[in-house]
mmCIF file of C-alpha atoms and ligand atoms in Angstrom:
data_model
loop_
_atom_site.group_PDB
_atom_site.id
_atom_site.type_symbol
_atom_site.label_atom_id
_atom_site.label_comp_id
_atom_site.label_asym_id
_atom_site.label_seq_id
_atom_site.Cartn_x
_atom_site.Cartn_y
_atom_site.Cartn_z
ATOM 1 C CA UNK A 1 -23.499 31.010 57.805
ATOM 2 C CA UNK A 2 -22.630 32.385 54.198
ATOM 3 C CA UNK A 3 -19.895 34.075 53.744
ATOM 4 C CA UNK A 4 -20.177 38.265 53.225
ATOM 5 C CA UNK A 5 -18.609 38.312 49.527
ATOM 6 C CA UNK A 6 -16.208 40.669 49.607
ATOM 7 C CA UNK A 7 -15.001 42.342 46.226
ATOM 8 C CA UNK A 8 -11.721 44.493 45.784
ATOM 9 C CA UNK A 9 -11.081 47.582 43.257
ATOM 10 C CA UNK A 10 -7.165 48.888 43.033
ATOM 11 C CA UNK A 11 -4.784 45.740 44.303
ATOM 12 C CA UNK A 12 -1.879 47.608 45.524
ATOM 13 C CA UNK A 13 -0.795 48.037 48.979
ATOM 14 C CA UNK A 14 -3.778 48.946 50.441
ATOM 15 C CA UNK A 15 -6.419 46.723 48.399
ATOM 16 C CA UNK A 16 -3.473 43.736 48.892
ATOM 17 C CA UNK A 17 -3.608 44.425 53.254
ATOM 18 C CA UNK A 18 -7.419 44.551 53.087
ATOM 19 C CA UNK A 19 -7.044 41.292 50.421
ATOM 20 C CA UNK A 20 -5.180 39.379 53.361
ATOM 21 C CA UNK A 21 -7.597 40.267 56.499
ATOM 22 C CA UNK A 22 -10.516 39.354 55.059
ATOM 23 C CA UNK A 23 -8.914 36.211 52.853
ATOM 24 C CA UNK A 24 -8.339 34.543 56.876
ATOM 25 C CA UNK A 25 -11.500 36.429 58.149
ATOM 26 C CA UNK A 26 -13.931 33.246 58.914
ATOM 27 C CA UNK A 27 -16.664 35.743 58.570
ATOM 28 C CA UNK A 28 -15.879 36.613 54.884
ATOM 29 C CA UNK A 29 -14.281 35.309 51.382
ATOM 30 C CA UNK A 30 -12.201 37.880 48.905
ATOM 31 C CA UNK A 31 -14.787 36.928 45.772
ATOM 32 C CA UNK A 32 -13.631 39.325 42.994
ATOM 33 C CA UNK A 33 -11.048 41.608 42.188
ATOM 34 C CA UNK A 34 -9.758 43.772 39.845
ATOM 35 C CA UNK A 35 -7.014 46.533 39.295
ATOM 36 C CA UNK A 36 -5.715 48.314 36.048
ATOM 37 C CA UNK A 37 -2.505 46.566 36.273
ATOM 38 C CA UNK A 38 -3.031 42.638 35.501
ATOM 39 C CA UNK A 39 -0.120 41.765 37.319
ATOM 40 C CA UNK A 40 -1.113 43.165 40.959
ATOM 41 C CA UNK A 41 -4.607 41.457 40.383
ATOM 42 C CA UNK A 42 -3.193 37.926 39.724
ATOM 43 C CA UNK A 43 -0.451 38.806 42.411
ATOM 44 C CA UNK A 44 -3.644 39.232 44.965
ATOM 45 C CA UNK A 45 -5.567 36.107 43.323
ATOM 46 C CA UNK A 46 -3.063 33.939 43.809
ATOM 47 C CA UNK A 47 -2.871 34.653 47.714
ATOM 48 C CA UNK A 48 -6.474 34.874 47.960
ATOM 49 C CA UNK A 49 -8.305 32.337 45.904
ATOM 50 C CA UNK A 50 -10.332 35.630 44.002
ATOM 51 C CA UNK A 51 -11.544 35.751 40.645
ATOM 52 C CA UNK A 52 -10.031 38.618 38.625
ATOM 53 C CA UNK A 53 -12.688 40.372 37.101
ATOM 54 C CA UNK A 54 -12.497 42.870 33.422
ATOM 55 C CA UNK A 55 -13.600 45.877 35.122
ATOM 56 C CA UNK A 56 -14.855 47.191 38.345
ATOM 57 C CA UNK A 57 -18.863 46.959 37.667
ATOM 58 C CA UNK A 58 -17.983 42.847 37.339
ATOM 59 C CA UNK A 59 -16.777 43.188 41.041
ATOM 60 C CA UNK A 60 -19.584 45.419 42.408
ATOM 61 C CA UNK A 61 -22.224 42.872 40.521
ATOM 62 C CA UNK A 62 -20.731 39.831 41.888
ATOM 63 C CA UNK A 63 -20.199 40.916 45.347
ATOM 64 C CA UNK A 64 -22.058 41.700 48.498
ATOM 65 C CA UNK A 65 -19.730 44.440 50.211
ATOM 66 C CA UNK A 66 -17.262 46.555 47.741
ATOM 67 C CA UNK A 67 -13.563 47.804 49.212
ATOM 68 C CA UNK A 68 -11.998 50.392 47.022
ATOM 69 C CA UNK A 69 -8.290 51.437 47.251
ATOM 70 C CA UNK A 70 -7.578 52.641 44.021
ATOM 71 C CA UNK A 71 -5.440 55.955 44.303
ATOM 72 C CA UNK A 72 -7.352 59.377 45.982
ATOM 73 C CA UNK A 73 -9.276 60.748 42.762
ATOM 74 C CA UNK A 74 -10.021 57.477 41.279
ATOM 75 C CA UNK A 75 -12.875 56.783 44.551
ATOM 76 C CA UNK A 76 -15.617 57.972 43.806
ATOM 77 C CA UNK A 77 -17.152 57.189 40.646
ATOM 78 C CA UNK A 78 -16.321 53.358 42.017
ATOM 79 C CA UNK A 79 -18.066 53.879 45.456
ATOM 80 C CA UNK A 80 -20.863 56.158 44.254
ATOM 81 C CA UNK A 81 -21.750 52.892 41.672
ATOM 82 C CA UNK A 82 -21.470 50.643 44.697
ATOM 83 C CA UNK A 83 -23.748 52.164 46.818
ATOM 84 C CA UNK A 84 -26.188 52.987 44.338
ATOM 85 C CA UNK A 85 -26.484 49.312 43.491
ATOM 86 C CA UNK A 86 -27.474 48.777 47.193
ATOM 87 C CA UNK A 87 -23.988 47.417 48.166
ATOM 88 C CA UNK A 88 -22.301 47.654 51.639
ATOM 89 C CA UNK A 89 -19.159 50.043 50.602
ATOM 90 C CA UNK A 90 -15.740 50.428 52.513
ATOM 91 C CA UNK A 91 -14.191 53.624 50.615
ATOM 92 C CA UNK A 92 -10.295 54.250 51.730
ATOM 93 C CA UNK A 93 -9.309 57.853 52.754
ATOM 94 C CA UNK A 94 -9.977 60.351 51.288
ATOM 95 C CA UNK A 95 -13.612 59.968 50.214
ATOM 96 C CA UNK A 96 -13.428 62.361 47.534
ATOM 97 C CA UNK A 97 -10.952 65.006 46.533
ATOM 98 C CA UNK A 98 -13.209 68.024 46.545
ATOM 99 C CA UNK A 99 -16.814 68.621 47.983
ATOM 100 C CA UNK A 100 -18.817 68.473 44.794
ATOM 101 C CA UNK A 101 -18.062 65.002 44.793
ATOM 102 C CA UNK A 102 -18.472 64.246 48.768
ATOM 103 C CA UNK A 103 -21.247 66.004 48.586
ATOM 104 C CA UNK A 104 -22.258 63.017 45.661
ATOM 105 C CA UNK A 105 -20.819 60.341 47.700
ATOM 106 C CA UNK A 106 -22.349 61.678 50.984
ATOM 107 C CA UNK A 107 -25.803 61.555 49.124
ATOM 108 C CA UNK A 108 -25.074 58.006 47.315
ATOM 109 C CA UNK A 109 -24.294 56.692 50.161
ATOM 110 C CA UNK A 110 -28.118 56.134 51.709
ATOM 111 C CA UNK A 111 -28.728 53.883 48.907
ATOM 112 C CA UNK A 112 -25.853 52.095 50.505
ATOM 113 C CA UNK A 113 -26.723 48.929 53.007
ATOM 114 C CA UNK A 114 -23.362 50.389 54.578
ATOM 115 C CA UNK A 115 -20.696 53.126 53.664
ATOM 116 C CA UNK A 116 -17.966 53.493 55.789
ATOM 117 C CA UNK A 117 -14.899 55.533 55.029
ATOM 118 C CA UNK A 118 -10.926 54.392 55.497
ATOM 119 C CA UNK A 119 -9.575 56.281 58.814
ATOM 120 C CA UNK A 120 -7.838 53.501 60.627
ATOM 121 C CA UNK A 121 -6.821 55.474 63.361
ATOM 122 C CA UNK A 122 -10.057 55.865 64.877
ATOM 123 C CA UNK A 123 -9.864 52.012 65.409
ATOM 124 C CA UNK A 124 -6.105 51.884 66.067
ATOM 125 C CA UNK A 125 -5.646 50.907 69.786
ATOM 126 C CA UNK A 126 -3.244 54.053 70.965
ATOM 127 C CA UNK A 127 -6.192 56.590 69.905
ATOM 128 C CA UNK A 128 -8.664 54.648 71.166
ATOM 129 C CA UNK A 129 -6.534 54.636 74.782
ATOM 130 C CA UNK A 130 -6.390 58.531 73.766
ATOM 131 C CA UNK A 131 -10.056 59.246 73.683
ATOM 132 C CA UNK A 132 -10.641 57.002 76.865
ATOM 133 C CA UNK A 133 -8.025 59.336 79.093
ATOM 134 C CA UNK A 134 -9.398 62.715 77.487
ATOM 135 C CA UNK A 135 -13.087 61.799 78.249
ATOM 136 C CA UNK A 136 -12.501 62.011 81.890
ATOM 137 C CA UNK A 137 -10.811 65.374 81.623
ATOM 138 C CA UNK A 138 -11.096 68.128 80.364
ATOM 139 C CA UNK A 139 -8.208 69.871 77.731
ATOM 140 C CA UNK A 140 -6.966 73.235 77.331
ATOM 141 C CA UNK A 141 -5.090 72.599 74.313
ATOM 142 C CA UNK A 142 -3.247 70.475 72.174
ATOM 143 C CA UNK A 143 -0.158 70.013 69.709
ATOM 144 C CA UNK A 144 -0.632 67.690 66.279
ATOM 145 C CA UNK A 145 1.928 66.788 63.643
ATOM 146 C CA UNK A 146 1.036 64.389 61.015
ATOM 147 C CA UNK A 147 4.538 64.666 58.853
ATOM 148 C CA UNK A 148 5.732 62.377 55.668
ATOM 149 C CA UNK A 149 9.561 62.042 54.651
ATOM 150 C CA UNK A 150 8.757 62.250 50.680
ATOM 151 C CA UNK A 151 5.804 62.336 47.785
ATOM 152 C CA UNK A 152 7.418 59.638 46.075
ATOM 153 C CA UNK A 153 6.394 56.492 46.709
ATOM 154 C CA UNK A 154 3.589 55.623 45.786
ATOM 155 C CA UNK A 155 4.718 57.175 42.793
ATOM 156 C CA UNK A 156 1.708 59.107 42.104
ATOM 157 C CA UNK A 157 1.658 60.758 45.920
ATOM 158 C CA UNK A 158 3.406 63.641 44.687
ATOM 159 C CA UNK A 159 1.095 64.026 41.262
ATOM 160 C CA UNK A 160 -1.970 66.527 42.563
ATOM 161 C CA UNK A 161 -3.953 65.057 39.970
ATOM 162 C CA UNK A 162 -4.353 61.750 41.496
ATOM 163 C CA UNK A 163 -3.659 62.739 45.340
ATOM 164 C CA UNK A 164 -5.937 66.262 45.127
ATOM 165 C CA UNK A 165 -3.096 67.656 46.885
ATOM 166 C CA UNK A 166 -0.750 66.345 50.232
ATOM 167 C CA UNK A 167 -3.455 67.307 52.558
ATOM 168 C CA UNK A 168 -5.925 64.612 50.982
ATOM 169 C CA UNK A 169 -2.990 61.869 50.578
ATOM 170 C CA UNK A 170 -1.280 62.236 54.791
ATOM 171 C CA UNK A 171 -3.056 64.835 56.473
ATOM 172 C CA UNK A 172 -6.916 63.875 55.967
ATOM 173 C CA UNK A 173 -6.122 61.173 58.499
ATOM 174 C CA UNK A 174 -5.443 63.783 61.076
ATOM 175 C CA UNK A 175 -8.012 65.970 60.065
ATOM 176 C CA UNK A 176 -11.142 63.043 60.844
ATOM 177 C CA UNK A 177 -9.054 62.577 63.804
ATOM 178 C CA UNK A 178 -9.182 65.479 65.864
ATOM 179 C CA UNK A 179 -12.895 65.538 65.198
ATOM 180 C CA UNK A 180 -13.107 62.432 66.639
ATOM 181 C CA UNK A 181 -11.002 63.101 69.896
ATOM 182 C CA UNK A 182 -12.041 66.910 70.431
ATOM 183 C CA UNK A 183 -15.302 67.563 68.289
ATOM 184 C CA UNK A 184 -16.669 69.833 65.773
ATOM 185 C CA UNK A 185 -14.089 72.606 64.675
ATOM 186 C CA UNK A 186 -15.690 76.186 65.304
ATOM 187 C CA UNK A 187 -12.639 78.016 63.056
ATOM 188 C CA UNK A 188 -9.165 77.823 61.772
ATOM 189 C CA UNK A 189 -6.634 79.956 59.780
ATOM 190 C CA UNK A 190 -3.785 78.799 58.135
ATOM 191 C CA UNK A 191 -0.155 79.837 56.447
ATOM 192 C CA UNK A 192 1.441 77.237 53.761
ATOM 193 C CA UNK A 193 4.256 77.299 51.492
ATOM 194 C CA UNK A 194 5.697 75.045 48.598
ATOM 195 C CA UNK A 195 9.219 74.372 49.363
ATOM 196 C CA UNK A 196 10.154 71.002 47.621
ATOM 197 C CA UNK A 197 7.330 69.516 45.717
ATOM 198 C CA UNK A 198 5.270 71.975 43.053
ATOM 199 C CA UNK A 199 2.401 72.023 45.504
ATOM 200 C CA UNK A 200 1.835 73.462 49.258
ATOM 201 C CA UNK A 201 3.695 70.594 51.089
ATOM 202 C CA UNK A 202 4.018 72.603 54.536
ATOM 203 C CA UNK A 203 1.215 73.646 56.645
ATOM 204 C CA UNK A 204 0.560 75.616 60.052
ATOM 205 C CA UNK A 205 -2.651 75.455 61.085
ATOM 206 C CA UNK A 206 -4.585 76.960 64.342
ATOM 207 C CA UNK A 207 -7.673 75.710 65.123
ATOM 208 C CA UNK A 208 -10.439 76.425 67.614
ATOM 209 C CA UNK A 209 -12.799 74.066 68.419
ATOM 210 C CA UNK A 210 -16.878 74.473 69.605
ATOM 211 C CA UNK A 211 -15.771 73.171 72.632
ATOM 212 C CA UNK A 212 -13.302 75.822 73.414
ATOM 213 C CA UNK A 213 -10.204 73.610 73.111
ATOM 214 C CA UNK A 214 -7.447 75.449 70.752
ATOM 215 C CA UNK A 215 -4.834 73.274 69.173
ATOM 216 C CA UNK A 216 -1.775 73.620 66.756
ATOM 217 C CA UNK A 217 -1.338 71.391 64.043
ATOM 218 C CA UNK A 218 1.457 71.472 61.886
ATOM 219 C CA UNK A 219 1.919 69.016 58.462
ATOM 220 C CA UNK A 220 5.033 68.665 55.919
ATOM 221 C CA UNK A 221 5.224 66.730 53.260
ATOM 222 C CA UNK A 222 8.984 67.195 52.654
ATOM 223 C CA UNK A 223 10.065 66.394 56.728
ATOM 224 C CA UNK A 224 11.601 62.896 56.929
ATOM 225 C CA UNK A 225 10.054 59.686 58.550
ATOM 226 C CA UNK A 226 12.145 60.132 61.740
ATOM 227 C CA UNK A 227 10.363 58.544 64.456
ATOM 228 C CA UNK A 228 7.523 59.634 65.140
ATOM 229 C CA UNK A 229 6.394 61.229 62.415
ATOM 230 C CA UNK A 230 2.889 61.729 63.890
ATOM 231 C CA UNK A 231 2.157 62.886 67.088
ATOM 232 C CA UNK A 232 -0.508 64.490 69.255
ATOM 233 C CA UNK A 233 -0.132 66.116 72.180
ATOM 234 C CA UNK A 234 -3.283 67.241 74.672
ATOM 235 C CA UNK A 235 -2.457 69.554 77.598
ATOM 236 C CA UNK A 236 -5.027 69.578 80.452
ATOM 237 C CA UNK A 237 -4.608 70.826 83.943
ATOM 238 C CA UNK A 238 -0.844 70.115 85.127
ATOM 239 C CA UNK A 239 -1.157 66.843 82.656
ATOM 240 C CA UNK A 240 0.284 66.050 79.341
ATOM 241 C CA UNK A 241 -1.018 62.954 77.786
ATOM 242 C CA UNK A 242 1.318 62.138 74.369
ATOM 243 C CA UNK A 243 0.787 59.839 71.352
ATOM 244 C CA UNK A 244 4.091 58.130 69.144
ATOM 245 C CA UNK A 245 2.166 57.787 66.230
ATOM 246 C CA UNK A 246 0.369 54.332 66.716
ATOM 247 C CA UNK A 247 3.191 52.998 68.782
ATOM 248 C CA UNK A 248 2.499 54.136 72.476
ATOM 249 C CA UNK A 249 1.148 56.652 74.750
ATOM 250 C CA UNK A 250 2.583 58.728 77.109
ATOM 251 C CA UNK A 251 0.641 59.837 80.235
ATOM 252 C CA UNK A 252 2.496 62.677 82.728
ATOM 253 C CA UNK A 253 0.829 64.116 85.769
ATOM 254 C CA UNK A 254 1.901 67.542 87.158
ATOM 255 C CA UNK A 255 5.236 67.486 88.782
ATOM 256 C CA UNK A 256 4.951 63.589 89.558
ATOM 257 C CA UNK A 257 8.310 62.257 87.872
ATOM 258 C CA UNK A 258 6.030 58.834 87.570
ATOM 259 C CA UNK A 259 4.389 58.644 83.943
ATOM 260 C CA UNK A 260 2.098 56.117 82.775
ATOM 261 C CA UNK A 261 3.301 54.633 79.545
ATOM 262 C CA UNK A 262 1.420 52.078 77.460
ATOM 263 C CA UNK A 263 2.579 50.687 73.896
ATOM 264 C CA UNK A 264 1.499 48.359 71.633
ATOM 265 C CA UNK A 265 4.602 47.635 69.662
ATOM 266 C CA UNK A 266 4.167 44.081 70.079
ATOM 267 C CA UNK A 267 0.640 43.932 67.737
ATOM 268 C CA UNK A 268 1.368 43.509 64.134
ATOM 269 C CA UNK A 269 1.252 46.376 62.075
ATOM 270 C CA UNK A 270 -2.558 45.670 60.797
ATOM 271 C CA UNK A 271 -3.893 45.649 64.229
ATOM 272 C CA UNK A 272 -1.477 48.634 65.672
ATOM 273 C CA UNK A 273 -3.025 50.655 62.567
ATOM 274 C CA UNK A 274 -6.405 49.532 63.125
ATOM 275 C CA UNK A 275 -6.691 48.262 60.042
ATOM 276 C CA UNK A 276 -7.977 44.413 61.371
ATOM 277 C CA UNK A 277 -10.416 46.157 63.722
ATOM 278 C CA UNK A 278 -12.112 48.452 61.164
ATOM 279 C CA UNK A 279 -12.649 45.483 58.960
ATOM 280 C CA UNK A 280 -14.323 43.718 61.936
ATOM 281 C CA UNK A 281 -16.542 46.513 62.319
ATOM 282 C CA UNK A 282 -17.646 46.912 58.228
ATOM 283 C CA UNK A 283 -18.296 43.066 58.750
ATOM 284 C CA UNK A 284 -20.328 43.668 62.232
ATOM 285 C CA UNK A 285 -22.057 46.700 60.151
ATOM 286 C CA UNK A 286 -22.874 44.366 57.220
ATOM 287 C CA UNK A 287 -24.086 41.531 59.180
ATOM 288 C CA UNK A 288 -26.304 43.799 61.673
ATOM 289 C CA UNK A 289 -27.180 46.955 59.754
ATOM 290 C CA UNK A 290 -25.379 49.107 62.063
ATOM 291 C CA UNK A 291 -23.917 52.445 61.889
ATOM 292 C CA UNK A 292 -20.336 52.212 61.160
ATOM 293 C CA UNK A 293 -17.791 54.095 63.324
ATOM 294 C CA UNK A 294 -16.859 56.077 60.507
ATOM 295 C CA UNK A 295 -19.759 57.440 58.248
ATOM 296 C CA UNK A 296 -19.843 59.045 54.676
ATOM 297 C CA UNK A 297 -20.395 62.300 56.912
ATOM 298 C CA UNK A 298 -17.338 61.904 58.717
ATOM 299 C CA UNK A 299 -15.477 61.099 55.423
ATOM 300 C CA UNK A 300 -17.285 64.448 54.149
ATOM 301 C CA UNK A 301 -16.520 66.447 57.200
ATOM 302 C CA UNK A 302 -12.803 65.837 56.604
ATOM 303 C CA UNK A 303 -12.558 66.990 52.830
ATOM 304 C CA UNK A 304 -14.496 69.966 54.320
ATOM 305 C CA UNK A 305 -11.243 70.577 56.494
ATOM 306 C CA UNK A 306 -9.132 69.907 53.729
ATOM 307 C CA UNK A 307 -11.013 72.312 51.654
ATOM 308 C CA UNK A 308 -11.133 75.187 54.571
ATOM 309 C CA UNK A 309 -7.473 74.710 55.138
ATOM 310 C CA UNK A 310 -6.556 75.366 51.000
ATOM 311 C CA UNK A 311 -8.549 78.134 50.837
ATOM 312 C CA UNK A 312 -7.430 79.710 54.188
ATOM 313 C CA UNK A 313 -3.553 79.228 53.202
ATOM 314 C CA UNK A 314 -4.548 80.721 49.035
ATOM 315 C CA UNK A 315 -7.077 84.067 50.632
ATOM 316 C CA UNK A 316 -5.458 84.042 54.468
ATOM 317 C CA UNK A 317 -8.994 83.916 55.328
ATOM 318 C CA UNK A 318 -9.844 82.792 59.075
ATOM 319 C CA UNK A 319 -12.777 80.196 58.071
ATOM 320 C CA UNK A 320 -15.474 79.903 60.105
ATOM 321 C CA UNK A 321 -17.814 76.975 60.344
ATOM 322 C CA UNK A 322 -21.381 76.687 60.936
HETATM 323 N N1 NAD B 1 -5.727 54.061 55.445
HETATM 324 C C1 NAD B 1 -4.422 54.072 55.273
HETATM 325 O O1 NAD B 1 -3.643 54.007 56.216
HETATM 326 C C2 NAD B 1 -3.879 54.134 53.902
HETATM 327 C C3 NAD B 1 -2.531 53.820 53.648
HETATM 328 C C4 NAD B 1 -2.073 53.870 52.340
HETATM 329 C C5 NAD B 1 -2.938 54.236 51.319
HETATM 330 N N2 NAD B 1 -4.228 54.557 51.596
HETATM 331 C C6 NAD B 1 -5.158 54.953 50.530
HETATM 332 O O2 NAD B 1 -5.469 53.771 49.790
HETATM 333 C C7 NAD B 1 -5.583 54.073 48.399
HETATM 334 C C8 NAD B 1 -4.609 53.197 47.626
HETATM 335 O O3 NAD B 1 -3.295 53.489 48.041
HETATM 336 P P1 NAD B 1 -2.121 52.416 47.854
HETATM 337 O O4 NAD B 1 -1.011 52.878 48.715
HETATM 338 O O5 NAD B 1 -2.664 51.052 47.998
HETATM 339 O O6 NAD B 1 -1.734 52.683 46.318
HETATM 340 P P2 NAD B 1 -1.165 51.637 45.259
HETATM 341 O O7 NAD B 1 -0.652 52.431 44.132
HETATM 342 O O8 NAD B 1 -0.251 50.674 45.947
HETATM 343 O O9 NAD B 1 -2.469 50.828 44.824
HETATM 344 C C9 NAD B 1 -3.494 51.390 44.032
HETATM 345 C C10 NAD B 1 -3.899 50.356 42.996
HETATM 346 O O10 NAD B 1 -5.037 50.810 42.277
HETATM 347 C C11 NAD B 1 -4.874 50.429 40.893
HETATM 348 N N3 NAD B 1 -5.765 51.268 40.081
HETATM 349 C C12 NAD B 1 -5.579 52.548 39.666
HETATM 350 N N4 NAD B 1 -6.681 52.988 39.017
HETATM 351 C C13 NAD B 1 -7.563 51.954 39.016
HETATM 352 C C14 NAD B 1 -8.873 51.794 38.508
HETATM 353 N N5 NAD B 1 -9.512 52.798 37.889
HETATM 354 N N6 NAD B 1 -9.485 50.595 38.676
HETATM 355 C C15 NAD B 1 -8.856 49.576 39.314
HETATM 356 N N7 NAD B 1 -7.603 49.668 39.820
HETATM 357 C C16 NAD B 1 -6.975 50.853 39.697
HETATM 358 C C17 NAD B 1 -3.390 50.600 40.632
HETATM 359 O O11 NAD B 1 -2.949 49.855 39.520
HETATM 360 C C18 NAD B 1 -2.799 50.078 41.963
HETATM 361 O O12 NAD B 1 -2.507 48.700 41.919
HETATM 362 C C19 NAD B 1 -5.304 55.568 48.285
HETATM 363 O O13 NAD B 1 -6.500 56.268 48.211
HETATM 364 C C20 NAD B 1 -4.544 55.913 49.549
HETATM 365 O O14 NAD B 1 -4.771 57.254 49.949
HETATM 366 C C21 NAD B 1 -4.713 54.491 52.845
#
């Protein structure tokens, strides 16, 4: 069997962990590459066997499936060439920094042979135990934190101009994921202030869902990475079932002082993010034209969040949604 040519735009830490799965992937070979920064290319070349390429249109030409993890607002003029030339494209999160340009992406992306769109965590093992338990109850409500300790490193996290704000750098992630656990959001409101960073780095957010579920979801940029720094809660009838961010699950019953508790702390960090198993699935996708678990709608739904939740914390608007 050929090999699915994979090439790589932006070789930093996420194009360098995609660079390594798919370098020992049997299914795949990392054929191109390029970044801005010579260094991190030949860096990523050297571990990989890829040829560095002048520009990114060299690696969408030469390749058969495009991965790009340059920073947020740098996506999607590289992803909207990719799919346009017919490519199978894996876009990291966020897939664009403003809904002009998902809409773009969302429409480039049927010329695509696949698009699929960077949230891990839909792949990473404790929130795929999460949305097991849940489906065979039913939830009242829930609690979410998706918290960062700084906007420094990366250096640009903390520069709006590359990020399009904290909510599309950290809190996107959370945003695709309560769709994917609960379902289509029917409204939210939302209060944020700027405390330490010249942007809105703390948010409270309610949020009621078509399905009648209501949550809280709170997100600071400024916090501090104490353990964990994400976490959702979902309360059903005398039950709490509780995520450590993608470390283990919690699982309490009424007054029963027995709890179930899985974790996966012994997996390395690629497959306790996900990160192996959503390559495994742009490869299945590639090789059998199937729909990816994560779709440029998904990836467009949760800039739409992102969006809502801006514009509910600048008007204090409760935003509705169709
Ligand atoms: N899914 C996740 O868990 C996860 C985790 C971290 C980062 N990310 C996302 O991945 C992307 C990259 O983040 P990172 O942490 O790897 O950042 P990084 O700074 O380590 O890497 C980005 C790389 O892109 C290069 N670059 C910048 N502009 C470029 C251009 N026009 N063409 C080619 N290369 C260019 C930079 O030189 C750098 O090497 C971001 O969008 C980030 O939000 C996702």
């Amino acid at each position: 069997m050929n090999k699915i040519k994979i090439g790589i735009i932006g070789t930093g830490y996420m194009g360098g962990t995609h660079a390594q799965l798919y370098a020992r992937n049997e299914r795949t070979t990392v054929h191109a590459i390029y970044d801005v920064r010579p260094e991190r290319m030949e860096s990523v070349s050297r571990q990989t066997g890829a040829k560095c390429m002048e520009n990114g249109e060299q690696v969408i030409e030469s390749c058969d499936a495009i991965v790009v993890t340059t920073p947020n607002v740098r996506h999607t003029e590289l992803t909207v060439a990719a799919a346009n030339a017919g490519k199978a494209v894996f876009s990291e999160k966020p897939m664009a920094t403003n809904l002009t340009e998902a809409e773009a992406v969302l429409e480039a992306s049927k010329n695509a042979k696949v698009f699929q769109v960077g949230h891990n965590r839909r792949f990473a093992p404790v929130y795929v135990k999460l949305k097991e338990l849940i489906s065979k109850d039913k939830i009242h409500s829930a609690h979410i934190k998706m918290n960062r300790g700084e906007l420094q490193n990366p250096e640009w996290t903390g520069d709006t101009d590359v990020t399009g704000g904290f909510l599309y750098e950290t809190t996107v992630h959370m945003f695709d994921m309560i769709r994917f656990q609960f379902g289509e959001i029917e409204e939210l409101i939302a209060i944020g202030s700027s405390q330490t960073y010249p942007e809105i780095d703390n948010f409270s957010v309610l949020l009621k869902f078509k399905s009648g579920l209501h949550a809280t979801f709170c997100s600071a940029a400024d916090a501090s990475w104490i353990f964990p720094f994400e976490r959702l809660e979902a309360f059903c009838e005398h039950r709490t079932i509780m995520t450590q961010e993608m470390e283990n699950l919690t699982d309490s019953r009424g007054s029963d002082p027995n709890f179930e508790y899985f974790s996966w702390h012994l997996l390395s960090k690629e497959e306790r993010w996900g990160y192996a198993q959503e390559n495994e699935a742009f490869i299945d996708a590639v090789l059998n034209g199937t729909e990816p678990l994560v779709t440029a709608l998904d990836g467009y739904k949760s800039v739409e969040l992102v969006e809502a939740c801006y514009k509910a914390v600048k008007t204090g608007e409760r935003i509705k949604f169709e």
